[in-house]
mmCIF file of C-alpha atoms and ligand atoms in Angstrom:
data_model
loop_
_atom_site.group_PDB
_atom_site.id
_atom_site.type_symbol
_atom_site.label_atom_id
_atom_site.label_comp_id
_atom_site.label_asym_id
_atom_site.label_seq_id
_atom_site.Cartn_x
_atom_site.Cartn_y
_atom_site.Cartn_z
ATOM 1 C CA MET S 23 2.479 -31.549 -3.247
ATOM 2 C CA LYS S 24 3.757 -28.288 -3.859
ATOM 3 C CA GLU S 25 1.833 -25.701 -1.157
ATOM 4 C CA TYR S 26 0.772 -23.216 -3.367
ATOM 5 C CA THR S 27 -0.514 -22.868 -7.347
ATOM 6 C CA TYR S 28 -0.251 -19.183 -8.470
ATOM 7 C CA PHE S 29 -2.516 -18.157 -11.952
ATOM 8 C CA SER S 30 -2.189 -15.798 -14.994
ATOM 9 C CA ALA S 31 -4.213 -15.167 -17.607
ATOM 10 C CA LYS S 32 -3.416 -18.268 -19.120
ATOM 11 C CA LYS S 33 -3.345 -20.675 -16.269
ATOM 12 C CA LEU S 34 -7.121 -20.368 -14.037
ATOM 13 C CA THR S 35 -7.013 -24.166 -12.804
ATOM 14 C CA PHE S 36 -5.560 -25.936 -9.636
ATOM 15 C CA ILE S 37 -5.392 -29.341 -8.465
ATOM 16 C CA ASP S 38 -7.695 -30.296 -5.840
ATOM 17 C CA GLN S 39 -6.942 -32.966 -2.800
ATOM 18 C CA ASN S 40 -8.647 -35.302 -5.104
ATOM 19 C CA ASN S 41 -5.912 -35.037 -7.933
ATOM 20 C CA GLU S 42 -9.079 -33.320 -9.877
ATOM 21 C CA THR S 43 -8.437 -30.538 -12.161
ATOM 22 C CA GLN S 44 -10.985 -27.150 -10.563
ATOM 23 C CA GLN S 45 -11.570 -23.717 -12.316
ATOM 24 C CA VAL S 46 -10.983 -21.289 -10.132
ATOM 25 C CA PRO S 47 -13.726 -18.291 -9.634
ATOM 26 C CA GLU S 48 -14.792 -16.103 -11.877
ATOM 27 C CA PHE S 49 -13.261 -13.093 -10.541
ATOM 28 C CA VAL S 50 -9.982 -14.183 -10.421
ATOM 29 C CA THR S 51 -9.642 -14.036 -14.509
ATOM 30 C CA ARG S 52 -9.861 -10.752 -13.930
ATOM 31 C CA SER S 53 -6.307 -10.156 -11.530
ATOM 32 C CA ALA S 54 -5.127 -13.273 -11.746
ATOM 33 C CA LYS S 55 -1.501 -12.983 -10.989
ATOM 34 C CA ASN S 56 -2.695 -11.269 -7.556
ATOM 35 C CA TYR S 57 -4.161 -14.567 -6.127
ATOM 36 C CA ARG S 58 -2.617 -17.713 -5.285
ATOM 37 C CA PHE S 59 -3.894 -21.133 -4.526
ATOM 38 C CA ASN S 60 -3.024 -22.460 -0.555
ATOM 39 C CA HIS S 61 -3.235 -26.444 -0.904
ATOM 40 C CA VAL S 62 -1.689 -26.648 2.453
ATOM 41 C CA THR S 63 -5.116 -24.502 3.976
ATOM 42 C CA ASN S 64 -7.132 -25.202 0.834
ATOM 43 C CA LYS S 65 -7.889 -21.188 0.622
ATOM 44 C CA LEU S 66 -7.632 -19.068 -2.065
ATOM 45 C CA GLU S 67 -5.423 -15.953 -1.353
ATOM 46 C CA LYS S 68 -5.584 -11.990 -3.066
ATOM 47 C CA LYS S 69 -2.298 -10.183 -2.779
ATOM 48 C CA CYS S 70 -2.464 -6.515 -2.168
ATOM 49 C CA ILE S 71 -0.735 -4.817 -4.922
ATOM 50 C CA GLU S 72 1.067 -2.181 -2.432
ATOM 51 C CA CYS S 73 2.372 -4.191 0.664
ATOM 52 C CA LYS S 74 2.577 -7.641 -1.627
ATOM 53 C CA ASN S 75 0.894 -9.424 1.775
ATOM 54 C CA TYR S 76 -1.451 -12.045 0.876
ATOM 55 C CA PHE S 77 -5.092 -12.575 2.303
ATOM 56 C CA GLU S 78 -7.008 -15.042 2.749
ATOM 57 C CA VAL S 79 -9.933 -14.537 0.941
ATOM 58 C CA GLN S 80 -11.854 -17.816 0.010
ATOM 59 C CA LEU S 81 -11.996 -21.179 1.186
ATOM 60 C CA TYR S 82 -12.517 -24.156 -1.212
ATOM 61 C CA GLU S 83 -14.722 -27.057 0.401
ATOM 62 C CA ASN S 84 -16.619 -30.017 -1.027
ATOM 63 C CA GLY S 85 -16.097 -28.589 -4.443
ATOM 64 C CA LYS S 86 -16.652 -25.445 -3.944
ATOM 65 C CA PHE S 87 -15.446 -21.528 -2.737
ATOM 66 C CA ILE S 88 -16.946 -20.337 0.192
ATOM 67 C CA ASP S 89 -16.143 -16.565 0.925
ATOM 68 C CA ILE S 90 -14.227 -15.888 4.617
ATOM 69 C CA HIS S 91 -12.810 -12.942 4.016
ATOM 70 C CA ASP S 92 -12.504 -10.375 6.535
ATOM 71 C CA GLU S 93 -13.434 -6.695 5.986
ATOM 72 C CA GLU S 94 -10.917 -5.243 8.128
ATOM 73 C CA GLU S 95 -8.332 -6.760 5.743
ATOM 74 C CA ILE S 96 -9.444 -6.264 2.557
ATOM 75 C CA HIS S 97 -12.528 -5.341 0.847
ATOM 76 C CA PHE S 98 -15.008 -7.302 -1.254
ATOM 77 C CA TYR S 99 -16.884 -5.634 -4.401
ATOM 78 C CA SER S 100 -18.797 -8.518 -5.859
ATOM 79 C CA GLU S 101 -19.011 -12.009 -7.531
ATOM 80 C CA LYS S 102 -18.108 -10.189 -10.282
ATOM 81 C CA SER S 103 -15.387 -7.708 -9.434
ATOM 82 C CA GLY S 104 -14.044 -9.630 -6.463
ATOM 83 C CA TYR S 105 -11.589 -8.297 -4.217
ATOM 84 C CA ASP S 106 -9.595 -5.030 -3.663
ATOM 85 C CA THR S 107 -6.498 -4.738 -5.348
ATOM 86 C CA ARG S 108 -5.084 -2.891 -1.970
ATOM 87 C CA CYS S 109 -5.771 -4.177 1.433
ATOM 88 C CA ARG S 110 -7.513 -2.052 4.314
ATOM 89 C CA LYS S 111 -4.263 -0.890 5.703
ATOM 90 C CA CYS S 112 -2.972 0.181 2.527
ATOM 91 C CA LYS S 113 -5.895 1.999 0.946
ATOM 92 C CA LEU S 114 -5.977 3.710 3.954
ATOM 93 C CA GLU S 115 -2.257 4.957 4.038
ATOM 94 C CA LYS S 116 -2.872 5.973 0.419
ATOM 95 C CA ALA S 117 -6.317 8.008 0.951
ATOM 96 C CA SER S 118 -4.483 9.755 3.785
ATOM 97 C CA LYS S 119 -1.391 10.515 2.332
ATOM 98 C CA GLU S 120 -3.193 11.774 -1.393
ATOM 99 C CA PRO S 121 -6.842 12.946 -0.484
ATOM 100 C CA ASN S 122 -6.508 15.358 -3.342
ATOM 101 C CA THR S 123 -4.968 13.587 -6.076
ATOM 102 C CA GLU S 124 -6.498 10.993 -8.314
ATOM 103 C CA TYR S 125 -7.987 8.256 -6.755
ATOM 104 C CA GLN S 126 -7.203 4.981 -8.017
ATOM 105 C CA LEU S 127 -9.978 3.089 -9.548
ATOM 106 C CA GLU S 128 -10.133 -0.821 -9.797
ATOM 107 C CA LYS S 129 -10.107 -1.097 -14.097
ATOM 108 C CA THR S 130 -13.507 -2.660 -13.904
ATOM 109 C CA GLU S 131 -15.164 -0.048 -11.782
ATOM 110 C CA LYS S 132 -13.645 2.671 -13.875
ATOM 111 C CA TYR S 133 -14.977 1.033 -16.882
ATOM 112 C CA GLN S 134 -18.314 0.977 -15.316
ATOM 113 C CA LEU S 135 -18.583 4.651 -14.066
ATOM 114 C CA GLU S 136 -17.067 5.739 -17.551
ATOM 115 C CA ASN S 137 -19.765 4.555 -19.483
ATOM 116 C CA LYS S 138 -22.421 6.005 -16.836
ATOM 117 C CA LEU S 139 -20.923 9.271 -15.735
ATOM 118 C CA SER S 140 -19.350 12.370 -17.162
ATOM 119 C CA ALA S 141 -15.612 12.739 -16.403
ATOM 120 C CA ASP S 142 -16.454 15.987 -13.707
ATOM 121 C CA ASN S 143 -18.481 13.443 -11.773
ATOM 122 C CA ILE S 144 -16.173 10.646 -11.804
ATOM 123 C CA MET S 145 -13.032 12.756 -10.564
ATOM 124 C CA TYR S 146 -15.879 14.393 -8.107
ATOM 125 C CA ILE S 147 -16.385 10.789 -6.950
ATOM 126 C CA ARG S 148 -12.818 9.933 -6.443
ATOM 127 C CA ILE S 149 -11.922 12.700 -4.701
ATOM 128 C CA VAL S 150 -14.535 12.513 -2.372
ATOM 129 C CA ALA S 151 -13.902 8.490 -2.295
ATOM 130 C CA ALA S 152 -10.736 9.336 -1.185
ATOM 131 C CA ILE S 153 -11.502 12.103 1.703
ATOM 132 C CA GLU S 154 -14.328 9.620 3.100
ATOM 133 C CA HIS S 155 -12.345 6.403 2.949
ATOM 134 C CA MET S 156 -15.168 5.261 0.962
ATOM 135 C CA ASP S 157 -15.091 2.786 -2.313
ATOM 136 C CA GLU S 158 -16.603 4.395 -5.226
ATOM 137 C CA GLU S 159 -20.084 2.276 -5.174
ATOM 138 C CA GLN S 160 -20.257 3.489 -1.371
ATOM 139 C CA CYS S 161 -19.295 6.807 -2.484
ATOM 140 C CA LEU S 162 -22.054 7.264 -5.171
ATOM 141 C CA ASN S 163 -24.745 5.885 -3.270
ATOM 142 C CA TYR S 164 -23.577 8.329 -0.174
ATOM 143 C CA LEU S 165 -23.558 11.467 -2.922
ATOM 144 C CA LEU S 166 -27.205 10.680 -4.060
ATOM 145 C CA ASP S 167 -28.520 10.111 -0.192
ATOM 146 C CA LEU S 168 -27.473 13.456 0.423
ATOM 147 C CA VAL S 169 -28.978 14.935 -2.820
ATOM 148 C CA ARG S 170 -32.152 12.954 -1.769
ATOM 149 C CA LYS S 171 -32.788 13.837 1.537
ATOM 150 C CA THR S 172 -31.428 17.951 0.999
ATOM 151 C CA ASN S 173 -33.120 18.472 -2.778
ATOM 152 C CA THR S 174 -36.096 20.590 -2.659
ATOM 153 C CA LEU S 175 -37.248 20.041 -6.021
ATOM 154 C CA THR S 176 -41.058 19.176 -6.373
ATOM 155 C CA TYR S 177 -41.470 16.170 -8.854
ATOM 156 C CA ASP S 178 -43.516 14.055 -9.692
ATOM 157 C CA TYR S 179 -41.821 10.770 -9.582
ATOM 158 C CA LYS S 180 -44.784 8.336 -10.993
ATOM 159 C CA ARG S 181 -45.740 10.759 -13.883
ATOM 160 C CA LYS S 182 -42.002 10.762 -14.701
ATOM 161 C CA LEU S 183 -41.326 7.205 -14.860
ATOM 162 C CA ASN S 184 -44.438 6.118 -16.414
HETATM 163 ZN ZN1 ZN F 227 -1.404 -3.605 1.734
#
């Protein structure tokens, strides 16, 4: 039996121990060529686009995928978006080298943010996220927390919400 199954937009299945064809988790479809399935360990692995190392992110057991990733190795975004394009080490290196240049958002996040935020705000979030070593979601919450804790507006929330 082969050691790995590599995926692509057209190849999103693998053969399990029972010789049955199985689908990969939904998030793999967003970045299929950076995932592979290891048939020896029964683990799904994600490749860092920078250092090209693979990181074990999910274990395939009893017909299900279980998250086993280490946040110190690679960041998990969500069931929808999956795992980071870069491992944690490369992400930190990149952020420390280029604190003031454009922060690379994952395509999916960029798409989501650009539908909701102005270009100026997206740029600001990228810069703060890079400097503070956060992902965009953490950064957005961090900035809102700051505003919420320090704003001096008198504002009738209840009335406005109704
Ligand atoms: Zn890396």
